[in-house]
Amino acid sequence: MTNTSMQPNTQMQGGYAAKRRAANTAIYIILSVMVLIWIFPIFWLLMQSFRGETGVSKNYIFPKQWTFNNYVKLFNDEHFHYGQWILNTFIVAVVACVVSTLVILMVSYALSRLRFKSRKTLLNCGLVLGMFPGFMSMAATYNLMNTFGLAKSLVGLVIVYSAGAGLGYQVSKGFFDTIPRSLDEAAKIDGATKNQIFWRIILPLSKPIIVYTALTTFIGPWGDYIFVSYFMKQHSENWTVALGLYNMLEKEYIFDYFTTFCAGAVFIAIPITILFIFMQKFYVAGVTGGAVKG
Amino acid sequence: MNYLDYVQMTTGQKISYKIKSFFTGIPGAIATIFRVIGLFFKSLFVFIGNGFKNYGKRFSDGDAGTKLSYIIMGAGSIMHKQIGKGLVFLAAQIGYIVFMVNFGSIYLSKIYCNNVTIQSRPGKIFNGVVGSEAPIKKMTLLKEEVINQDSIDDSNKILLFFCLTIMVTIAFFAFYIMNTKSAYASEQIIKEGKQPMGTVEELKMFLDDRFHVTLLSVPITLLLIFNVLPIIFTVCLAFTNYDEDHLAPGTLYWWVGFKNFADVFYSNPMKSETFGKVLLWTLVWAVFATFSNYILGIILALMINKKEIKFKGFWRTMFVITAAVPQFVTLLVMRTLLDDKAGFNALFGTQIPFLSDVAWARVMVIVVNIWVGVPYTMLISSGLLMNIPEDLYESARIDGANAVQQFTKITFPYIFFVTTPYLITTFVGNINNFNVIFFLTRGGPNPASYYRAGQTDLLVTWLYELTVETNDFNLAAVIGIFVFVVCASGSLITFNMSKSAKNEEEFS
């Protein structure tokens, strides 16, 4: 292709270039159409969140009456307490994030860089445990929490989100696997214990994976509906954002609250979208790392 | 067929060879699995056998302290001057005995009770909960009849604590074996004329040679209590009659053996037919959802990453935004857009039953899944495209290959071969893809001929409905076990095959 300019036949070259230009134009058109399709629902959501008229079914996209009231209503509505949901989700997300990140780092470090007798067995057990459908044992977990008196509480929710974290070691284990072993050995010769190697050598090198793990575990509770709906049920003061927003679309509320729902969805989506765009590189590295290794 | 033959084939031949070797590889992979399972059991029996042998040998060889530690844990350690360690073992034994007497034995004794007696008179105590088939079939109990709520057994509690007791017992047993080993080891050290490790030294080991114990003990304990215990409990439920007629804690439920499995697989016509139909749709869905996303995602990535295309960052970001918005938000928006009255139907004044007609709903969930999933595939295959060594293209260009040839000879084979494992994980993931179906249709439309399921229900969403809405916990457990077995064996087979495939042909 780079050699085309050296070809003597200018007529052929012209035809070739025209063909390329046509192909590129076609790609631009296809991409633009696809972007329109992909962005439309998000754009529609954004428009609805600024709509002054109540109700769901409207035969126009742009609001007839632009307003910011839906966002205001979110935070001072007597029926739905969006502020409370955000606070709940934030508390749960922060605690779950700290606990899960610690757990994941500990497990993946041990399974990646330490050698002990039961290591292979543990790896296989982790693989098998991960194959059970996530919410199959949801009812049992609820029972368990109930006997501890933690059902319907935020503490119980934190435990649910972070107790299983030990199984999510794959991505960070993959990362630890790539750190050269010679580092450990050099430190060992200098008299460092494994504990010191972990804290002083490996962790400082692992900032990217720590950030990735923390972000994914932080985002998790914001998007979870299944567990939280089963755990909190009608206990509305402990609802999280996802559960609350879902309830706004129930039949009895949807007419009055649809635009409020849109505002709430936009409000929550903005920070999470920014976080995701920030960490997409890690996401790709994590998934493709596993894919290439098989 | 050797490597040279393989390289000389055209892409089409390569693909057909790939496909052929995939299918011819299946029996081998299945055989491998059975071999692995066989090896596992063999090593397990060898392990247990050796365990007993060493257990006996340690007892007969050991001195008085070691022998004593077979009855009183920690005695050996204390007599071998490892006081701290010995006290820990002793405390564990005392703790276990107290636990069993006050807690464990109650639930062990109640787990299987042939003689379930029910007294409808107020204040009478029930005995037996998860018992065998009860002599009195009708066990429903009205709450008003009960004066003392505490005197009624809660089947859930008994089953849960039974599982807990079993787990504690296994852990204690491991600790007990550790105790005898440790006593024997310290005895040997003393025989050699050396001093066994002191408590402080031993504790220091947990920061160095036994650092894995320190790191893993808390996560594993958490997993055992909040993950493994509920799973064991749920698996047990598959063998009980815990359904809406036997709802604990108000009513008791009991063991029914394999009845639920029989119901789901063949004996109950309504349940087994629903199961067959849901399973079929789950597979159809998984195939379509996986391949549509895969192909479109790769095409999109190729278009964006084409050399001459400008504003790559812009295009990518536009698609990433849709992937980044929390899934429940985008899916609820989609549900509204595809509503019978709102959304598109309101915009265009049409009345298309997007989600309320079976055919439409089935197509729409796949289409929406494309919308949700393609940005992810695009991101991932973009990453892969960048991984293709640039010198491959360079040498291809020097050899005079045009763009089409570069694609068919380099890009496509590379992506296809590299992503095969990814494709398999996505397939398994799609079998368990809960969100799209749940938020869009909730399984509906629901015909009366289905047992509490809808025509777009996957096995997992059916499982969810059975748990949350209709309280058929036993059926839900059966389906959960089935999904687990399918996914686990499928993954194992493909994992084995991709491993063998990797040795056979390497992309160069």
PDB file of C-alpha atoms in Angstrom, chain A residues 1 20 24 27-28 30-32 34-35 37-42 44-45 56-61 103 106-107 109-110 114 116 122 128-129 131-133 135-141 143-145 159 163-164 167 193-195 198 222-223 225-226 229-230 242 245-246 249 258 261 265 269 272-273 276-277 280 283-284 287-288 291-294, chain B residues 156 160-161 207-208 211-212 215-216 219-220 223 225-231 233-234 300 303-304 306 308-310 315 318-320 322 324-326 328-330 332-337 341-342 344 346-347 370-371 374-376 379-380 383-384 397 406 418 421-422 434 438-439 442 460 463-464 467-468 473 480 483-484 487-488 491 495 502:
ATOM      1  CA  MET A   1       0.000   0.000   0.000  1.00  0.00           C
ATOM      2  CA  ARG A  20     -10.148   3.852  -0.959  1.00  0.00           C
ATOM      3  CA  ASN A  24     -13.495   5.337   3.950  1.00  0.00           C
ATOM      4  CA  ILE A  27     -17.043   3.607   6.978  1.00  0.00           C
ATOM      5  CA  TYR A  28     -17.600   7.163   8.206  1.00  0.00           C
ATOM      6  CA  ILE A  30     -21.710   3.545   8.951  1.00  0.00           C
ATOM      7  CA  LEU A  31     -19.923   4.732  12.068  1.00  0.00           C
ATOM      8  CA  SER A  32     -22.043   7.878  12.261  1.00  0.00           C
ATOM      9  CA  MET A  34     -24.127   3.457  14.547  1.00  0.00           C
ATOM     10  CA  VAL A  35     -23.150   6.232  16.945  1.00  0.00           C
ATOM     11  CA  ILE A  37     -28.262   4.446  17.258  1.00  0.00           C
ATOM     12  CA  TRP A  38     -26.065   3.856  20.261  1.00  0.00           C
ATOM     13  CA  ILE A  39     -26.311   7.352  21.691  1.00  0.00           C
ATOM     14  CA  PHE A  40     -30.016   7.855  21.025  1.00  0.00           C
ATOM     15  CA  PRO A  41     -31.370   6.104  24.157  1.00  0.00           C
ATOM     16  CA  ILE A  42     -28.911   7.996  26.355  1.00  0.00           C
ATOM     17  CA  TRP A  44     -33.497  10.494  24.984  1.00  0.00           C
ATOM     18  CA  LEU A  45     -33.006   9.820  28.696  1.00  0.00           C
ATOM     19  CA  VAL A  56     -44.391   8.610  30.009  1.00  0.00           C
ATOM     20  CA  SER A  57     -45.692   8.379  26.463  1.00  0.00           C
ATOM     21  CA  LYS A  58     -44.933  11.508  24.486  1.00  0.00           C
ATOM     22  CA  ASN A  59     -44.727  11.730  20.733  1.00  0.00           C
ATOM     23  CA  TYR A  60     -41.821  14.184  20.750  1.00  0.00           C
ATOM     24  CA  ILE A  61     -38.246  13.968  21.963  1.00  0.00           C
ATOM     25  CA  VAL A 103      -9.382  -9.378  50.407  1.00  0.00           C
ATOM     26  CA  MET A 106      -4.407 -10.750  49.816  1.00  0.00           C
ATOM     27  CA  VAL A 107      -5.838 -13.733  47.981  1.00  0.00           C
ATOM     28  CA  TYR A 109      -0.914 -12.222  46.110  1.00  0.00           C
ATOM     29  CA  ALA A 110      -0.914 -15.482  48.022  1.00  0.00           C
ATOM     30  CA  LEU A 114       3.603 -17.775  47.346  1.00  0.00           C
ATOM     31  CA  PHE A 116       2.458 -23.845  49.286  1.00  0.00           C
ATOM     32  CA  LEU A 122      -7.443 -23.745  46.239  1.00  0.00           C
ATOM     33  CA  VAL A 128     -15.592 -24.483  40.736  1.00  0.00           C
ATOM     34  CA  LEU A 129     -17.208 -22.165  43.297  1.00  0.00           C
ATOM     35  CA  MET A 131     -19.483 -21.584  38.447  1.00  0.00           C
ATOM     36  CA  PHE A 132     -22.529 -21.578  40.703  1.00  0.00           C
ATOM     37  CA  PRO A 133     -25.078 -19.051  39.484  1.00  0.00           C
ATOM     38  CA  PHE A 135     -27.924 -15.640  43.185  1.00  0.00           C
ATOM     39  CA  MET A 136     -28.743 -19.342  43.441  1.00  0.00           C
ATOM     40  CA  SER A 137     -27.895 -19.258  47.139  1.00  0.00           C
ATOM     41  CA  MET A 138     -29.407 -15.815  47.655  1.00  0.00           C
ATOM     42  CA  ALA A 139     -32.271 -17.094  49.796  1.00  0.00           C
ATOM     43  CA  ALA A 140     -29.868 -19.059  51.957  1.00  0.00           C
ATOM     44  CA  THR A 141     -27.642 -16.033  52.437  1.00  0.00           C
ATOM     45  CA  ASN A 143     -31.577 -16.747  56.006  1.00  0.00           C
ATOM     46  CA  LEU A 144     -28.064 -16.677  57.354  1.00  0.00           C
ATOM     47  CA  MET A 145     -28.149 -12.906  57.699  1.00  0.00           C
ATOM     48  CA  ILE A 159     -21.018  -8.457  53.936  1.00  0.00           C
ATOM     49  CA  ALA A 163     -17.585 -11.790  51.409  1.00  0.00           C
ATOM     50  CA  GLY A 164     -17.487 -13.255  47.922  1.00  0.00           C
ATOM     51  CA  LEU A 167     -13.285 -15.373  44.298  1.00  0.00           C
ATOM     52  CA  THR A 193      10.358 -11.680  55.307  1.00  0.00           C
ATOM     53  CA  LYS A 194       7.475 -12.459  52.949  1.00  0.00           C
ATOM     54  CA  ASN A 195       5.354 -10.033  54.891  1.00  0.00           C
ATOM     55  CA  PHE A 198       4.373  -7.914  50.231  1.00  0.00           C
ATOM     56  CA  TRP A 222     -24.226   1.164  42.446  1.00  0.00           C
ATOM     57  CA  GLY A 223     -25.466  -1.130  39.732  1.00  0.00           C
ATOM     58  CA  TYR A 225     -30.387  -4.656  41.810  1.00  0.00           C
ATOM     59  CA  ILE A 226     -30.844  -8.384  42.430  1.00  0.00           C
ATOM     60  CA  SER A 229     -34.039  -6.016  46.168  1.00  0.00           C
ATOM     61  CA  TYR A 230     -34.134  -9.411  47.825  1.00  0.00           C
ATOM     62  CA  ALA A 242     -30.700   1.020  41.838  1.00  0.00           C
ATOM     63  CA  LEU A 245     -35.000   4.001  40.823  1.00  0.00           C
ATOM     64  CA  TYR A 246     -36.480   0.659  39.821  1.00  0.00           C
ATOM     65  CA  LEU A 249     -41.113   2.771  37.482  1.00  0.00           C
ATOM     66  CA  PHE A 258     -40.997   8.990  35.153  1.00  0.00           C
ATOM     67  CA  PHE A 261     -36.529   8.664  37.369  1.00  0.00           C
ATOM     68  CA  ALA A 265     -30.638   7.965  36.366  1.00  0.00           C
ATOM     69  CA  ALA A 269     -24.809   7.765  35.535  1.00  0.00           C
ATOM     70  CA  ILE A 272     -19.995   6.228  37.039  1.00  0.00           C
ATOM     71  CA  THR A 273     -19.505   6.894  33.337  1.00  0.00           C
ATOM     72  CA  PHE A 276     -15.543   3.743  33.715  1.00  0.00           C
ATOM     73  CA  ILE A 277     -13.961   5.771  30.939  1.00  0.00           C
ATOM     74  CA  GLN A 280     -11.432   1.121  30.511  1.00  0.00           C
ATOM     75  CA  TYR A 283     -10.711  -3.501  31.951  1.00  0.00           C
ATOM     76  CA  VAL A 284      -9.382  -4.396  28.516  1.00  0.00           C
ATOM     77  CA  VAL A 287     -10.075  -9.439  29.989  1.00  0.00           C
ATOM     78  CA  THR A 288      -7.633  -9.811  27.106  1.00  0.00           C
ATOM     79  CA  ALA A 291      -8.193 -14.440  26.830  1.00  0.00           C
ATOM     80  CA  VAL A 292      -4.716 -14.632  25.378  1.00  0.00           C
ATOM     81  CA  LYS A 293      -3.516 -16.946  28.091  1.00  0.00           C
ATOM     82  CA  GLY A 294      -6.527 -19.224  27.639  1.00  0.00           C
TER      83      GLY A 294
ATOM     84  CA  ASN B 156     -34.464 -23.314  57.668  1.00  0.00           C
ATOM     85  CA  LEU B 160     -28.608 -24.111  58.056  1.00  0.00           C
ATOM     86  CA  PHE B 161     -27.121 -24.901  61.450  1.00  0.00           C
ATOM     87  CA  LEU B 207       4.838 -13.462  58.584  1.00  0.00           C
ATOM     88  CA  ASP B 208       7.300 -15.444  56.538  1.00  0.00           C
ATOM     89  CA  PHE B 211       2.519 -15.992  55.252  1.00  0.00           C
ATOM     90  CA  HIS B 212      -0.055 -17.621  52.953  1.00  0.00           C
ATOM     91  CA  LEU B 215      -3.207 -13.844  54.015  1.00  0.00           C
ATOM     92  CA  LEU B 216      -5.760 -16.498  53.177  1.00  0.00           C
ATOM     93  CA  PRO B 219     -10.840 -14.427  53.023  1.00  0.00           C
ATOM     94  CA  ILE B 220     -11.376 -18.173  53.132  1.00  0.00           C
ATOM     95  CA  LEU B 223     -16.040 -17.393  51.764  1.00  0.00           C
ATOM     96  CA  ILE B 225     -19.469 -18.778  55.893  1.00  0.00           C
ATOM     97  CA  PHE B 226     -21.115 -16.479  53.387  1.00  0.00           C
ATOM     98  CA  ASN B 227     -20.564 -18.341  50.155  1.00  0.00           C
ATOM     99  CA  VAL B 228     -19.938 -22.046  50.644  1.00  0.00           C
ATOM    100  CA  LEU B 229     -22.392 -22.510  53.501  1.00  0.00           C
ATOM    101  CA  PRO B 230     -25.313 -20.947  51.552  1.00  0.00           C
ATOM    102  CA  ILE B 231     -24.403 -23.034  48.514  1.00  0.00           C
ATOM    103  CA  PHE B 233     -27.665 -25.233  52.110  1.00  0.00           C
ATOM    104  CA  THR B 234     -29.213 -24.556  48.698  1.00  0.00           C
ATOM    105  CA  LEU B 300     -16.836  -2.126  14.675  1.00  0.00           C
ATOM    106  CA  MET B 303     -13.665   0.117  11.310  1.00  0.00           C
ATOM    107  CA  ILE B 304     -12.569   2.371  14.146  1.00  0.00           C
ATOM    108  CA  LYS B 306      -8.564   1.376  10.351  1.00  0.00           C
ATOM    109  CA  GLU B 308      -7.133   6.214   7.596  1.00  0.00           C
ATOM    110  CA  ILE B 309     -10.100   6.731   9.893  1.00  0.00           C
ATOM    111  CA  LYS B 310      -9.796   9.917  11.911  1.00  0.00           C
ATOM    112  CA  TRP B 315     -15.755   7.149  18.013  1.00  0.00           C
ATOM    113  CA  MET B 318     -19.164   7.490  22.026  1.00  0.00           C
ATOM    114  CA  PHE B 319     -19.572   3.729  22.267  1.00  0.00           C
ATOM    115  CA  VAL B 320     -17.861   3.447  25.623  1.00  0.00           C
ATOM    116  CA  THR B 322     -23.196   3.510  26.435  1.00  0.00           C
ATOM    117  CA  ALA B 324     -20.327   2.905  31.015  1.00  0.00           C
ATOM    118  CA  VAL B 325     -23.819   3.974  32.054  1.00  0.00           C
ATOM    119  CA  PRO B 326     -24.989   1.507  34.730  1.00  0.00           C
ATOM    120  CA  PHE B 328     -29.908  -1.194  35.015  1.00  0.00           C
ATOM    121  CA  VAL B 329     -30.326   2.399  33.817  1.00  0.00           C
ATOM    122  CA  THR B 330     -29.800   1.678  30.122  1.00  0.00           C
ATOM    123  CA  LEU B 332     -34.808   0.355  32.047  1.00  0.00           C
ATOM    124  CA  VAL B 333     -34.583   3.097  29.422  1.00  0.00           C
ATOM    125  CA  MET B 334     -34.733   0.450  26.713  1.00  0.00           C
ATOM    126  CA  ARG B 335     -37.723  -1.133  28.375  1.00  0.00           C
ATOM    127  CA  THR B 336     -39.550   2.189  28.326  1.00  0.00           C
ATOM    128  CA  LEU B 337     -38.546   2.852  24.724  1.00  0.00           C
ATOM    129  CA  LYS B 341     -47.540   2.581  24.553  1.00  0.00           C
ATOM    130  CA  ALA B 342     -44.541   4.741  25.456  1.00  0.00           C
ATOM    131  CA  PHE B 344     -40.931   4.365  20.065  1.00  0.00           C
ATOM    132  CA  ALA B 346     -45.538   6.911  21.081  1.00  0.00           C
ATOM    133  CA  LEU B 347     -42.922   8.656  18.953  1.00  0.00           C
ATOM    134  CA  ILE B 370     -26.282  -6.307  20.867  1.00  0.00           C
ATOM    135  CA  TRP B 371     -26.763  -2.691  21.834  1.00  0.00           C
ATOM    136  CA  VAL B 374     -21.095  -4.566  21.291  1.00  0.00           C
ATOM    137  CA  PRO B 375     -19.199  -1.664  22.934  1.00  0.00           C
ATOM    138  CA  TYR B 376     -17.545  -4.163  25.289  1.00  0.00           C
ATOM    139  CA  LEU B 379     -13.127  -2.381  23.471  1.00  0.00           C
ATOM    140  CA  ILE B 380     -11.681  -5.838  23.928  1.00  0.00           C
ATOM    141  CA  GLY B 383      -7.034  -4.141  22.564  1.00  0.00           C
ATOM    142  CA  LEU B 384      -6.348  -7.356  20.678  1.00  0.00           C
ATOM    143  CA  ARG B 397       3.262  -5.270   2.570  1.00  0.00           C
ATOM    144  CA  GLN B 406      -3.869  -8.585   5.058  1.00  0.00           C
ATOM    145  CA  VAL B 418      -6.780 -15.622  20.077  1.00  0.00           C
ATOM    146  CA  PRO B 421     -11.303 -18.927  24.897  1.00  0.00           C
ATOM    147  CA  TYR B 422     -12.941 -15.523  25.287  1.00  0.00           C
ATOM    148  CA  PHE B 434     -29.588 -12.218  33.959  1.00  0.00           C
ATOM    149  CA  PHE B 438     -34.882  -9.514  33.714  1.00  0.00           C
ATOM    150  CA  PHE B 439     -35.027  -5.778  33.112  1.00  0.00           C
ATOM    151  CA  ARG B 442     -38.913 -10.187  33.217  1.00  0.00           C
ATOM    152  CA  VAL B 460     -31.337 -18.278  35.657  1.00  0.00           C
ATOM    153  CA  LEU B 463     -34.540 -19.664  39.007  1.00  0.00           C
ATOM    154  CA  TYR B 464     -34.816 -16.084  40.247  1.00  0.00           C
ATOM    155  CA  THR B 467     -36.956 -18.034  44.501  1.00  0.00           C
ATOM    156  CA  VAL B 468     -38.314 -14.532  44.804  1.00  0.00           C
ATOM    157  CA  PHE B 473     -37.047 -23.027  46.629  1.00  0.00           C
ATOM    158  CA  GLY B 480     -29.224 -24.003  39.995  1.00  0.00           C
ATOM    159  CA  VAL B 483     -26.859 -24.780  35.433  1.00  0.00           C
ATOM    160  CA  PHE B 484     -23.793 -25.330  37.551  1.00  0.00           C
ATOM    161  CA  CYS B 487     -21.412 -24.556  32.894  1.00  0.00           C
ATOM    162  CA  ALA B 488     -18.730 -26.313  34.890  1.00  0.00           C
ATOM    163  CA  SER B 491     -15.899 -24.881  30.719  1.00  0.00           C
ATOM    164  CA  PHE B 495     -10.509 -25.411  28.823  1.00  0.00           C
ATOM    165  CA  LYS B 502      -2.417 -24.381  22.049  1.00  0.00           C
TER     166      LYS B 502
END
